[in-house]
Each structure stands twice: as structure tokens, then as C-alpha cells.
Short mmCIF file of C-alpha atoms in Angstrom, two decimals:
data_model
loop_
_atom_site.label_atom_id
_atom_site.label_comp_id
_atom_site.label_asym_id
_atom_site.label_seq_id
_atom_site.Cartn_x
_atom_site.Cartn_y
_atom_site.Cartn_z
CA MET A 1293 0.00 0.00 0.00
CA THR A 1294 1.37 3.44 -0.98
CA PRO A 1295 1.55 5.88 1.94
CA GLN A 1296 -0.93 8.70 1.72
CA PRO A 1297 -0.11 12.27 2.72
CA THR A 1298 -1.53 13.16 6.12
CA ALA A 1299 -2.89 16.59 7.01
CA ASP A 1300 -1.01 16.79 10.30
CA PRO A 1301 1.25 13.78 10.91
CA ARG A 1302 3.33 15.48 13.63
CA GLY A 1303 1.46 13.71 16.41
CA ALA A 1304 1.90 10.36 14.67
CA ILE A 1305 5.60 11.04 14.12
CA GLU A 1306 6.19 11.94 17.77
CA THR A 1307 4.24 8.90 18.97
CA VAL A 1308 6.12 6.51 16.70
CA PHE A 1309 9.47 7.99 17.62
CA ARG A 1310 8.70 7.77 21.32
CA ILE A 1311 7.91 4.08 20.97
CA GLU A 1312 10.63 3.13 18.51
CA SER A 1313 13.55 5.34 19.56
CA PRO A 1314 14.95 2.92 22.18
CA ARG A 1315 15.20 0.13 19.60
CA VAL A 1316 16.64 2.48 17.00
CA ILE A 1317 19.25 3.84 19.42
CA ALA A 1318 20.17 0.33 20.62
CA ALA A 1319 20.58 -1.02 17.08
CA VAL A 1320 22.63 1.95 15.93
CA ALA A 1321 24.76 1.92 19.10
CA ARG A 1322 25.79 -1.61 18.27
CA MET A 1323 27.07 -0.30 14.93
CA VAL A 1324 28.84 2.89 16.03
CA ARG A 1325 29.78 1.81 19.58
CA ASP A 1326 28.80 5.18 21.04
CA VAL A 1327 25.41 5.74 22.68
CA GLY A 1328 25.67 9.52 22.37
CA ILE A 1329 26.25 9.34 18.62
CA ALA A 1330 23.53 6.69 18.33
CA GLU A 1331 21.03 9.05 19.94
CA GLU A 1332 22.07 11.84 17.55
CA LEU A 1333 21.57 9.54 14.55
CA ALA A 1334 18.13 8.55 15.84
CA GLN A 1335 17.28 12.24 16.15
CA ASP A 1336 18.47 12.72 12.57
CA ALA A 1337 15.99 10.07 11.50
CA LEU A 1338 13.25 11.93 13.37
CA VAL A 1339 14.13 15.15 11.57
CA ALA A 1340 13.97 13.30 8.25
CA ALA A 1341 10.53 11.98 9.17
CA LEU A 1342 9.33 15.46 10.08
CA GLU A 1343 10.49 16.63 6.65
CA GLN A 1344 9.20 13.74 4.52
CA TRP A 1345 6.07 12.35 6.17
CA PRO A 1346 3.98 15.51 5.85
CA ARG A 1347 4.75 15.46 2.13
CA ASP A 1348 4.76 11.73 1.34
CA GLY A 1349 2.49 10.41 4.09
CA VAL A 1350 3.16 8.20 7.11
CA PRO A 1351 4.65 4.88 5.90
CA ASP A 1352 2.89 1.58 6.57
CA ASN A 1353 5.69 0.55 8.93
CA PRO A 1354 6.95 3.83 10.42
CA GLY A 1355 9.16 2.10 12.98
CA ALA A 1356 11.03 0.25 10.24
CA TRP A 1357 11.36 3.49 8.29
CA LEU A 1358 13.02 5.21 11.26
CA MET A 1359 15.28 2.20 11.86
CA THR A 1360 16.39 2.04 8.21
CA THR A 1361 17.01 5.78 8.03
CA ALA A 1362 19.07 5.80 11.23
CA ARG A 1363 21.09 2.78 10.10
CA HIS A 1364 21.84 4.41 6.76
CA ARG A 1365 23.12 7.48 8.58
CA ALA A 1366 25.24 5.24 10.79
CA VAL A 1367 26.76 3.62 7.73
CA ASP A 1368 27.46 7.04 6.26
CA LEU A 1369 29.21 8.01 9.47
CA ILE A 1370 31.30 4.84 9.46
CA ARG A 1371 32.29 5.52 5.86
CA ARG A 1372 33.68 8.86 6.92
CA ARG A 1373 35.88 7.32 9.56
CA GLU A 1374 39.43 6.25 8.88
CA ASN A 1375 38.66 2.73 10.12
CA TYR A 1376 35.81 2.31 7.63
CA ALA A 1377 36.96 -1.04 6.27
CA ARG A 1378 37.47 -2.56 9.71
CA LYS A 1379 34.07 -1.41 10.88
CA LEU A 1380 32.32 -2.84 7.82
CA GLN A 1381 33.96 -6.19 8.38
CA GLU A 1382 33.03 -6.08 12.08
CA ILE A 1383 29.36 -5.45 11.54
CA GLY A 1384 29.35 -7.81 8.52
CA ARG A 1385 26.20 -6.54 6.87
CA ASP A 1386 24.87 -5.57 3.50
CA LEU A 1387 24.79 -1.79 3.47
CA GLU A 1388 21.38 -1.45 1.92
CA THR A 1389 19.12 -4.32 2.90
CA THR A 1390 20.14 -6.29 5.98
CA ALA A 1391 20.39 -5.60 9.70
CA PRO A 1392 23.73 -5.86 11.50
CA PRO A 1393 24.25 -9.47 12.60
CA GLN A 1394 25.62 -10.70 15.86
CA GLU A 1395 29.31 -10.65 16.53
CA PRO A 1396 30.96 -14.08 16.21
CA SER A 1397 31.20 -14.49 19.98
CA ALA A 1398 27.44 -13.92 20.29
CA LEU A 1399 26.77 -16.75 17.85
CA HIS A 1400 28.60 -19.34 19.91
CA ASP A 1401 28.53 -18.22 23.54
CA PRO A 1402 25.41 -19.59 25.29
CA ASP A 1403 25.87 -17.08 28.10
CA ASP A 1404 25.49 -14.12 25.75
CA ILE A 1405 22.21 -12.24 25.24
CA ASP A 1406 21.17 -11.46 21.68
CA ASP A 1407 19.22 -8.38 22.63
CA ASP A 1408 20.36 -4.90 21.71
CA LEU A 1409 18.01 -3.29 24.23
CA LEU A 1410 19.57 -5.31 27.03
CA ARG A 1411 23.05 -4.45 25.79
CA LEU A 1412 22.03 -0.82 25.91
CA VAL A 1413 20.87 -1.15 29.53
CA PHE A 1414 24.12 -2.77 30.68
CA THR A 1415 26.23 -0.28 28.75
CA THR A 1416 24.51 2.75 30.22
CA CYS A 1417 24.75 1.16 33.68
CA HIS A 1418 28.55 0.95 33.49
CA PRO A 1419 30.43 1.52 36.79
CA VAL A 1420 32.26 4.53 35.32
CA LEU A 1421 28.97 6.42 35.78
CA SER A 1422 27.37 7.40 39.05
CA PRO A 1423 24.20 5.43 39.94
CA GLU A 1424 22.06 8.51 39.28
CA ALA A 1425 23.67 9.06 35.88
CA ARG A 1426 23.22 5.41 34.89
CA ILE A 1427 19.52 5.51 35.58
CA ALA A 1428 18.95 8.91 33.99
CA LEU A 1429 20.81 8.02 30.81
CA THR A 1430 19.09 4.69 30.40
CA LEU A 1431 15.67 6.21 30.94
CA ARG A 1432 16.52 8.75 28.24
CA LEU A 1433 17.87 6.24 25.73
CA LEU A 1434 15.87 3.12 26.48
CA GLY A 1435 12.69 4.64 27.86
CA GLY A 1436 12.55 7.48 25.37
CA LEU A 1437 11.73 9.91 28.18
CA THR A 1438 12.32 13.63 28.07
CA THR A 1439 14.51 15.39 30.60
CA PRO A 1440 11.48 16.83 32.47
CA GLU A 1441 9.90 13.40 32.74
CA ILE A 1442 13.10 11.89 34.10
CA ALA A 1443 13.38 14.73 36.58
CA ARG A 1444 9.84 13.94 37.70
CA ALA A 1445 10.70 10.28 38.18
CA PHE A 1446 13.80 11.21 40.18
CA LEU A 1447 12.08 14.02 42.12
CA VAL A 1448 15.05 16.28 41.32
CA PRO A 1449 15.44 19.54 39.32
CA GLU A 1450 15.47 19.31 35.52
CA PRO A 1451 18.92 20.97 35.12
CA THR A 1452 20.40 18.29 37.38
CA VAL A 1453 19.08 15.51 35.15
CA ALA A 1454 20.21 17.31 31.97
CA GLN A 1455 23.74 17.63 33.33
CA ARG A 1456 23.80 13.97 34.35
CA ILE A 1457 22.79 12.84 30.87
CA VAL A 1458 25.31 15.02 29.03
CA ARG A 1459 28.16 14.06 31.35
CA ALA A 1460 27.23 10.38 31.21
CA LYS A 1461 27.38 10.25 27.42
CA ARG A 1462 30.70 12.09 27.41
CA THR A 1463 32.13 9.72 30.02
CA LEU A 1464 31.07 6.59 28.12
CA ALA A 1465 32.68 7.95 24.96
CA ALA A 1466 35.86 9.09 26.72
CA LYS A 1467 36.27 5.73 28.48
CA ASN A 1468 35.50 3.84 25.25
CA VAL A 1469 32.95 1.67 27.06
CA ALA A 1470 32.06 -1.41 25.02
CA PHE A 1471 28.48 -1.94 23.89
CA GLU A 1472 28.02 -5.37 25.42
CA VAL A 1473 26.52 -7.45 28.20
CA PRO A 1474 29.32 -8.02 30.75
CA TYR A 1475 30.28 -11.32 32.29
CA GLY A 1476 31.34 -12.58 35.71
CA PRO A 1477 31.99 -10.02 38.47
CA ASP A 1478 31.34 -7.06 36.17
CA ARG A 1479 27.83 -8.31 35.50
CA GLU A 1480 27.11 -8.76 39.18
CA ALA A 1481 28.39 -5.27 39.96
CA ARG A 1482 26.04 -3.66 37.44
CA LEU A 1483 22.98 -5.74 38.26
CA GLY A 1484 21.55 -3.45 40.96
CA SER A 1485 21.51 -0.44 38.66
CA VAL A 1486 20.05 -2.49 35.82
CA LEU A 1487 17.17 -3.63 38.03
CA ASP A 1488 16.53 -0.05 39.15
CA VAL A 1489 16.48 1.13 35.55
CA ILE A 1490 14.05 -1.57 34.44
CA TYR A 1491 11.78 -0.77 37.37
CA LEU A 1492 11.74 2.95 36.60
CA ILE A 1493 11.02 2.27 32.94
CA PHE A 1494 8.10 0.07 33.90
CA ASN A 1495 6.78 2.69 36.30
CA GLU A 1496 6.85 5.36 33.60
CA GLY A 1497 4.71 3.10 31.44
CA TYR A 1498 2.46 2.08 34.33
CA ALA A 1499 1.67 5.64 35.44
CA ALA A 1500 3.05 8.21 33.01
CA THR A 1501 4.48 11.28 34.68
CA ALA A 1502 3.35 13.58 31.88
CA GLY A 1503 1.25 13.73 28.74
CA ASP A 1504 -2.32 12.89 27.86
CA ASP A 1505 -2.20 9.15 28.53
CA TRP A 1506 -2.22 7.45 31.90
CA LEU A 1507 -0.62 4.26 30.55
CA ARG A 1508 2.24 3.77 28.09
CA PRO A 1509 2.01 0.00 27.50
CA ALA A 1510 5.08 -0.21 25.26
CA LEU A 1511 7.36 0.82 28.14
CA CYS A 1512 5.74 -1.74 30.44
CA GLU A 1513 6.18 -4.45 27.84
CA ASP A 1514 9.85 -3.61 27.25
CA ALA A 1515 10.60 -3.52 30.96
CA LEU A 1516 8.79 -6.79 31.62
CA ARG A 1517 10.52 -8.51 28.72
CA LEU A 1518 13.94 -7.35 29.94
CA ALA A 1519 13.14 -8.54 33.46
CA ARG A 1520 12.17 -11.96 32.12
CA VAL A 1521 15.40 -12.19 30.10
CA LEU A 1522 17.43 -11.31 33.20
CA SER A 1523 15.49 -13.85 35.23
CA ALA A 1524 16.43 -16.60 32.76
CA LEU A 1525 20.03 -15.38 32.60
CA MET A 1526 20.53 -15.16 36.36
CA PRO A 1527 18.48 -17.98 37.92
CA LYS A 1528 20.34 -17.74 41.24
CA GLU A 1529 19.71 -14.02 41.78
CA PRO A 1530 16.67 -13.61 44.07
CA GLU A 1531 16.22 -9.88 43.39
CA VAL A 1532 16.03 -10.52 39.64
CA HIS A 1533 13.15 -12.91 40.29
CA GLY A 1534 11.69 -10.46 42.79
CA LEU A 1535 11.62 -7.65 40.23
CA THR A 1536 10.18 -9.96 37.60
CA ALA A 1537 7.43 -11.05 39.99
CA LEU A 1538 6.65 -7.45 40.89
CA LEU A 1539 6.31 -6.42 37.24
CA GLU A 1540 4.18 -9.47 36.41
CA PHE A 1541 1.76 -8.60 39.22
CA GLN A 1542 1.65 -4.93 38.29
CA ALA A 1543 1.18 -5.65 34.59
CA SER A 1544 -1.71 -7.99 35.39
CA ARG A 1545 -3.83 -4.97 36.39
CA ALA A 1546 -3.23 -2.92 33.25
CA ALA A 1547 -6.57 -3.59 31.54
CA ALA A 1548 -8.51 -2.55 34.65
CA ARG A 1549 -6.54 0.63 35.39
CA THR A 1550 -8.24 2.87 32.82
CA GLY A 1551 -11.84 3.49 31.79
CA PRO A 1552 -13.35 3.69 28.28
CA SER A 1553 -11.96 7.18 27.72
CA GLY A 1554 -8.54 6.45 29.20
CA GLU A 1555 -9.34 7.92 32.61
CA PRO A 1556 -7.51 6.39 35.60
CA ILE A 1557 -9.38 3.90 37.78
CA LEU A 1558 -8.11 3.62 41.33
CA LEU A 1559 -7.28 0.24 42.83
CA LYS A 1560 -10.37 0.11 45.01
CA ASP A 1561 -12.64 0.73 42.01
CA GLN A 1562 -11.06 -1.69 39.56
CA ASP A 1563 -12.98 -4.63 38.12
CA ARG A 1564 -10.70 -7.43 39.25
CA ARG A 1565 -12.29 -9.79 36.76
CA ARG A 1566 -10.24 -7.88 34.19
CA TRP A 1567 -6.97 -8.63 35.96
CA ASN A 1568 -4.84 -10.98 33.88
CA ARG A 1569 -4.76 -14.25 35.80
CA MET A 1570 -2.01 -15.66 33.58
CA LEU A 1571 0.32 -12.80 34.55
CA ILE A 1572 -0.64 -13.25 38.20
CA ALA A 1573 0.29 -16.92 37.94
CA ARG A 1574 3.61 -15.96 36.38
CA GLY A 1575 4.17 -13.51 39.23
CA ILE A 1576 3.48 -16.18 41.83
CA ARG A 1577 5.98 -18.51 40.18
CA ALA A 1578 8.63 -15.78 39.95
CA LEU A 1579 8.11 -14.87 43.61
CA GLY A 1580 8.51 -18.54 44.48
CA ARG A 1581 11.84 -18.60 42.66
CA ALA A 1582 12.92 -15.52 44.60
CA ASP A 1583 12.00 -17.16 47.90
CA ALA A 1584 13.84 -20.34 46.90
CA THR A 1585 17.10 -18.51 46.17
CA PHE A 1586 17.30 -16.27 49.23
CA THR A 1587 20.26 -16.78 51.56
CA GLY A 1588 19.28 -13.96 53.92
CA ALA A 1589 16.57 -11.36 54.32
CA PRO A 1590 14.49 -10.61 51.22
CA GLY A 1591 15.52 -7.62 49.14
CA PRO A 1592 13.44 -4.56 48.25
CA TYR A 1593 12.05 -5.95 45.01
CA ALA A 1594 11.04 -9.24 46.58
CA LEU A 1595 9.29 -7.35 49.39
CA GLN A 1596 7.42 -5.19 46.89
CA ALA A 1597 6.47 -8.31 44.97
CA ALA A 1598 5.11 -9.84 48.18
CA ILE A 1599 2.99 -6.71 48.66
CA ALA A 1600 1.70 -6.96 45.09
CA ALA A 1601 0.94 -10.64 45.68
CA CYS A 1602 -1.32 -9.71 48.58
CA HIS A 1603 -3.37 -7.55 46.23
CA ALA A 1604 -3.38 -10.27 43.56
CA HIS A 1605 -4.71 -12.87 46.00
CA ALA A 1606 -7.63 -10.64 47.02
CA TYR A 1607 -10.62 -11.16 44.73
CA THR A 1608 -12.23 -7.97 46.09
CA TYR A 1609 -10.80 -4.79 47.56
CA GLU A 1610 -12.46 -5.61 50.88
CA ASP A 1611 -10.63 -8.96 50.99
CA THR A 1612 -7.20 -7.30 50.93
CA ASP A 1613 -4.92 -8.29 53.80
CA TRP A 1614 -3.92 -4.74 54.72
CA THR A 1615 -2.31 -5.80 58.00
CA THR A 1616 0.20 -7.98 56.16
CA ILE A 1617 0.78 -5.26 53.57
CA ALA A 1618 1.47 -2.68 56.29
CA THR A 1619 3.92 -5.10 57.92
CA LEU A 1620 5.68 -5.70 54.59
CA TYR A 1621 5.96 -1.95 54.01
CA GLY A 1622 7.54 -1.66 57.44
CA LEU A 1623 10.14 -4.26 56.45
CA LEU A 1624 10.68 -2.45 53.14
CA SER A 1625 11.12 0.87 54.91
CA ALA A 1626 13.79 -0.67 57.12
CA ARG A 1627 15.49 -2.40 54.18
CA ALA A 1628 15.37 0.55 51.76
CA PRO A 1629 14.45 3.77 53.63
CA SER A 1630 12.64 6.28 51.45
CA PRO A 1631 9.96 8.96 51.98
CA VAL A 1632 8.01 7.44 49.09
CA VAL A 1633 8.03 4.04 50.80
CA GLU A 1634 6.83 5.73 53.99
CA LEU A 1635 4.01 7.38 52.04
CA ASN A 1636 2.95 3.98 50.72
CA ARG A 1637 3.19 2.54 54.22
CA ALA A 1638 0.86 5.28 55.41
CA VAL A 1639 -1.75 4.20 52.86
CA ALA A 1640 -1.54 0.60 54.08
CA VAL A 1641 -1.70 1.70 57.72
CA SER A 1642 -4.78 3.78 56.97
CA MET A 1643 -6.56 0.68 55.70
CA ALA A 1644 -5.34 -1.58 58.49
CA GLU A 1645 -5.64 0.81 61.47
CA GLY A 1646 -7.53 3.88 60.25
CA PRO A 1647 -6.73 7.32 58.83
CA GLU A 1648 -5.55 8.95 62.08
CA PRO A 1649 -2.28 7.01 62.56
CA ALA A 1650 -1.68 7.15 58.81
CA LEU A 1651 -2.00 10.95 58.83
CA ALA A 1652 0.65 11.10 61.53
CA ILE A 1653 3.03 9.18 59.25
CA VAL A 1654 2.28 11.49 56.33
CA ASP A 1655 2.74 14.65 58.39
CA ALA A 1656 6.07 13.34 59.67
CA ILE A 1657 7.48 13.15 56.13
CA ALA A 1658 5.66 16.17 54.65
CA SER A 1659 8.74 18.38 54.97
CA GLU A 1660 11.04 15.96 53.13
CA PRO A 1661 12.70 17.88 50.24
CA ALA A 1662 12.17 14.96 47.87
CA LEU A 1663 8.39 15.19 48.37
CA ARG A 1664 8.09 18.94 48.00
CA ASP A 1665 6.66 18.74 44.46
CA TYR A 1666 5.48 15.14 44.62
CA HIS A 1667 1.79 15.20 43.78
CA LEU A 1668 0.99 11.92 45.56
CA LEU A 1669 1.80 13.47 48.94
CA PRO A 1670 -1.16 15.93 48.89
CA SER A 1671 -3.25 13.30 47.12
CA VAL A 1672 -2.78 10.78 49.94
CA ARG A 1673 -3.15 13.48 52.57
CA GLY A 1674 -6.38 14.65 50.93
CA ASP A 1675 -7.81 11.15 51.05
CA LEU A 1676 -6.95 10.78 54.74
CA LEU A 1677 -8.42 14.18 55.60
CA ALA A 1678 -11.61 13.37 53.69
CA ARG A 1679 -12.01 10.14 55.66
CA LEU A 1680 -11.58 12.13 58.86
CA GLY A 1681 -14.34 14.53 57.80
CA ARG A 1682 -11.98 17.49 57.29
CA THR A 1683 -13.42 18.19 53.85
CA ALA A 1684 -12.24 21.76 53.31
CA GLN A 1685 -8.64 20.74 53.96
CA ALA A 1686 -9.09 17.66 51.80
CA ARG A 1687 -10.32 19.73 48.86
CA ALA A 1688 -7.30 22.00 49.16
CA GLU A 1689 -4.96 19.00 49.12
CA PHE A 1690 -6.61 17.44 46.05
CA THR A 1691 -6.41 20.81 44.28
CA ARG A 1692 -2.72 21.13 45.12
CA ALA A 1693 -2.09 17.58 43.90
CA ALA A 1694 -3.82 18.45 40.60
CA GLU A 1695 -1.57 21.50 40.23
CA LEU A 1696 1.56 19.42 40.76
CA THR A 1697 0.85 16.51 38.42
CA ARG A 1698 1.86 16.82 34.77
CA ASN A 1699 -0.35 13.99 33.57
CA GLU A 1700 -3.61 15.31 32.15
CA ARG A 1701 -5.64 12.21 33.05
CA GLU A 1702 -4.44 12.31 36.62
CA ARG A 1703 -5.12 16.04 36.87
CA GLU A 1704 -8.71 15.50 35.75
CA MET A 1705 -9.19 12.76 38.32
CA LEU A 1706 -7.78 14.86 41.17
CA LEU A 1707 -9.90 17.88 40.28
CA ARG A 1708 -12.94 15.64 40.18
CA ARG A 1709 -12.09 14.31 43.62
CA ALA A 1710 -11.74 17.88 44.88
CA SER A 1711 -15.16 18.85 43.51
CA GLU A 1712 -16.80 15.71 44.90
CA THR A 1713 -15.38 16.16 48.41
CA GLN A 1714 -18.26 17.78 50.32
#
């Protein structure tokens, strides 16, 4: 089918690029061995799309179009380098029609992972970068997130994230970091950051920090797939299984989390018949593998997976074992202290013991700098105040939460809650 010109394809172009850019960057990075240059080449492909698609129409397979365009630009770049011949032999590909094949070692080593996205995660999580820089860069390149969205996920200023990303790309280039999945001790050292990155990517898809959509399923799917690959690769790592279990449980609720118009549906209002029982079963099995491989206390991801399992086992909201969930959040808070974890613990305590003790927890962390612009703090506080009959204060909190969020769907929901609180 011949593409037809579109009146205003900009929205389609931006959507396609957001979805496809991680794969494009990963594939090109394998060719040029530089994630910063790979991102620039992907951006070049976007510019070409913005120039051509309004005139020629959106192609039938826009993702493939972007991939081909970026690869052609990568080949052009390689041609301009003095080591052109060596690079062509290394990537071993037809310049016009075929994708770059695996390196010889990848064809014969059973411990290797033939997955450019996973290579990209491990490369951007290299120890030469700070933990914050690893996560920020990977969210940018793999998650396709903008700097403001990453700043929102980190709860830090936008300039801080921008500096981290620029410096990270420069450091990787200066240190000539290989685009590969590491082995042995190096792999173990990078695992924690990789798990954090995958989790943050999933969260951005599960509850988008900005934009018109509450869910971004493609990010969830990529994160879950990477977690499953890691789980198969590292069968003796309990936290890998814990993260996989957590994502399986969370993903099982996706169909019930939005209404017909894309509006968010809170956990207590979800139709649990729409929860994916197959994913829940996968989560239970993954959590079992985590439990079977522990040699000490469970890690943060396994604890979060245990919390998610409590929700999954409850066929109605009223059946939820909130006492166990509150206890698990207490263990999580001790294992990985965080004001966000404390905020979640407050929600569980409110269901297990009532809103009064929960409000005390929330008020104790309200001055934390990391929560200053975090919209869920006034949202949770508003809910607790409403349950205590302090409606005027509750309305003010819901209104403030709506002002802080950058997701349009969430803003609409919070404003509706403010108007309905009487």
C-alpha cells in the first residue's frame, strides 16, 4: 500500500518515535559503539521523518522506516571514519538491505544475550557512571523519556538531570565503554543499577508522569521482557526474580486501570475480573523462585512483589490483607528507607488501622525535600483528611495535587475528587 499524505502527521511522528527510539538507538549503538552518537543519529531520523512524512504520508511501517534511516546514517558516518573497512567487516552486513548481525562471539557463547536493548541497559549502567547518571541516561535512551519526565521520576530539578545525561554520554565515549553485556563479576556489579532502571522504565509506562495518557504500554512491555530475560540469565539471583514477579503482578492490572476514555481507575474501584490471571500466575511462580534462592533477608524488590501478591490474591478490595501489607511496608522501609516508601506505608496503615495514625506518618514526612513537588503526597493526605471529615482541607490537598501533576488524566481525576469532596 502506498503511503498517503496526512494533514497533520506530527502527532503520529512523535508517537512513533517515542515508541521506537529505544530500539533504534540500541541497534545503531551496536554499529557505532557510542550511545551519544547513536542518539544523535536517531534524532536525525526523526528530523527526516518530520520533513518527509507531511509530504509523502506516514509509511505503513513507520518504525522500520526510522530504523532504516538511522542505520543508513550510521553507515554514512562509518564511511567517513578512517577505520571504515574494519568497521564494515566487524558489523558484517549488507549496506542497503540487511540488519547488523551478531558478533561471532554472540553466535557461539550460550551465556550471551542477543538483545540490543539489554546491551544498551548494561552499557549505560557501566560503573564509570554514578548510579544517578546510569539511571537517567538509560531512561533517556531506552525509555525514550524527556529530561522533564526523568526529573519527575527522580524528584530532582530538571537541570540536574540534563547535566547527568550530558556528562554520562561524554564519560562513556571518553572511556571507550564497550556496547556489550558483561560477564562474571562485572555483570554482578552492574545488576543493581540495571534492576533499578528496568523498574523505573516500567513505572513510567504504568503511570506516566506527563502527557495525555495514563498508561504507556510499550514501556511496560519492554521492561517486563527485559526482566524476564534477566530472570532466565541469572536464575540464582533472588532480586532478579523479585523484580520480575513485581512487574508481572503490576502488569496484570493494566486492563482494569483505565476506563473507556482512558481515565484512571483507582485500585479500590477496579474490576478485578479484568486482571490478567495468567500474569498473576507468572508472578506467583517468579516470587517462588525468589523465595527459593534467598540466603538472607528478602531484598526490596522481593518485598514489593510480596505486597503486590497480597493484592493479587484478594478477589475484592475488601478482601485485601492490609495488615500484612502494612507489615511488609515496614520491612521495606527498614530495608530501603525512602519517603516514598513511607508514604505507601501510610496508605496501608490507613486501611489496616484507620486514617488517624496514617495521617501522623504522612505529616512526619511532609517536609522531606524529595516530596516537596510530589503530587501523591497531597493526594494521599487529601484522602486521609476526607475520611476524617476534614473536607475543606481535603479539597485543598486534592487541588494542590492536581496542580503538581503533569499527567492530564491524573489532573482531571484529582480535580474531580476535589469537587466531589463535600
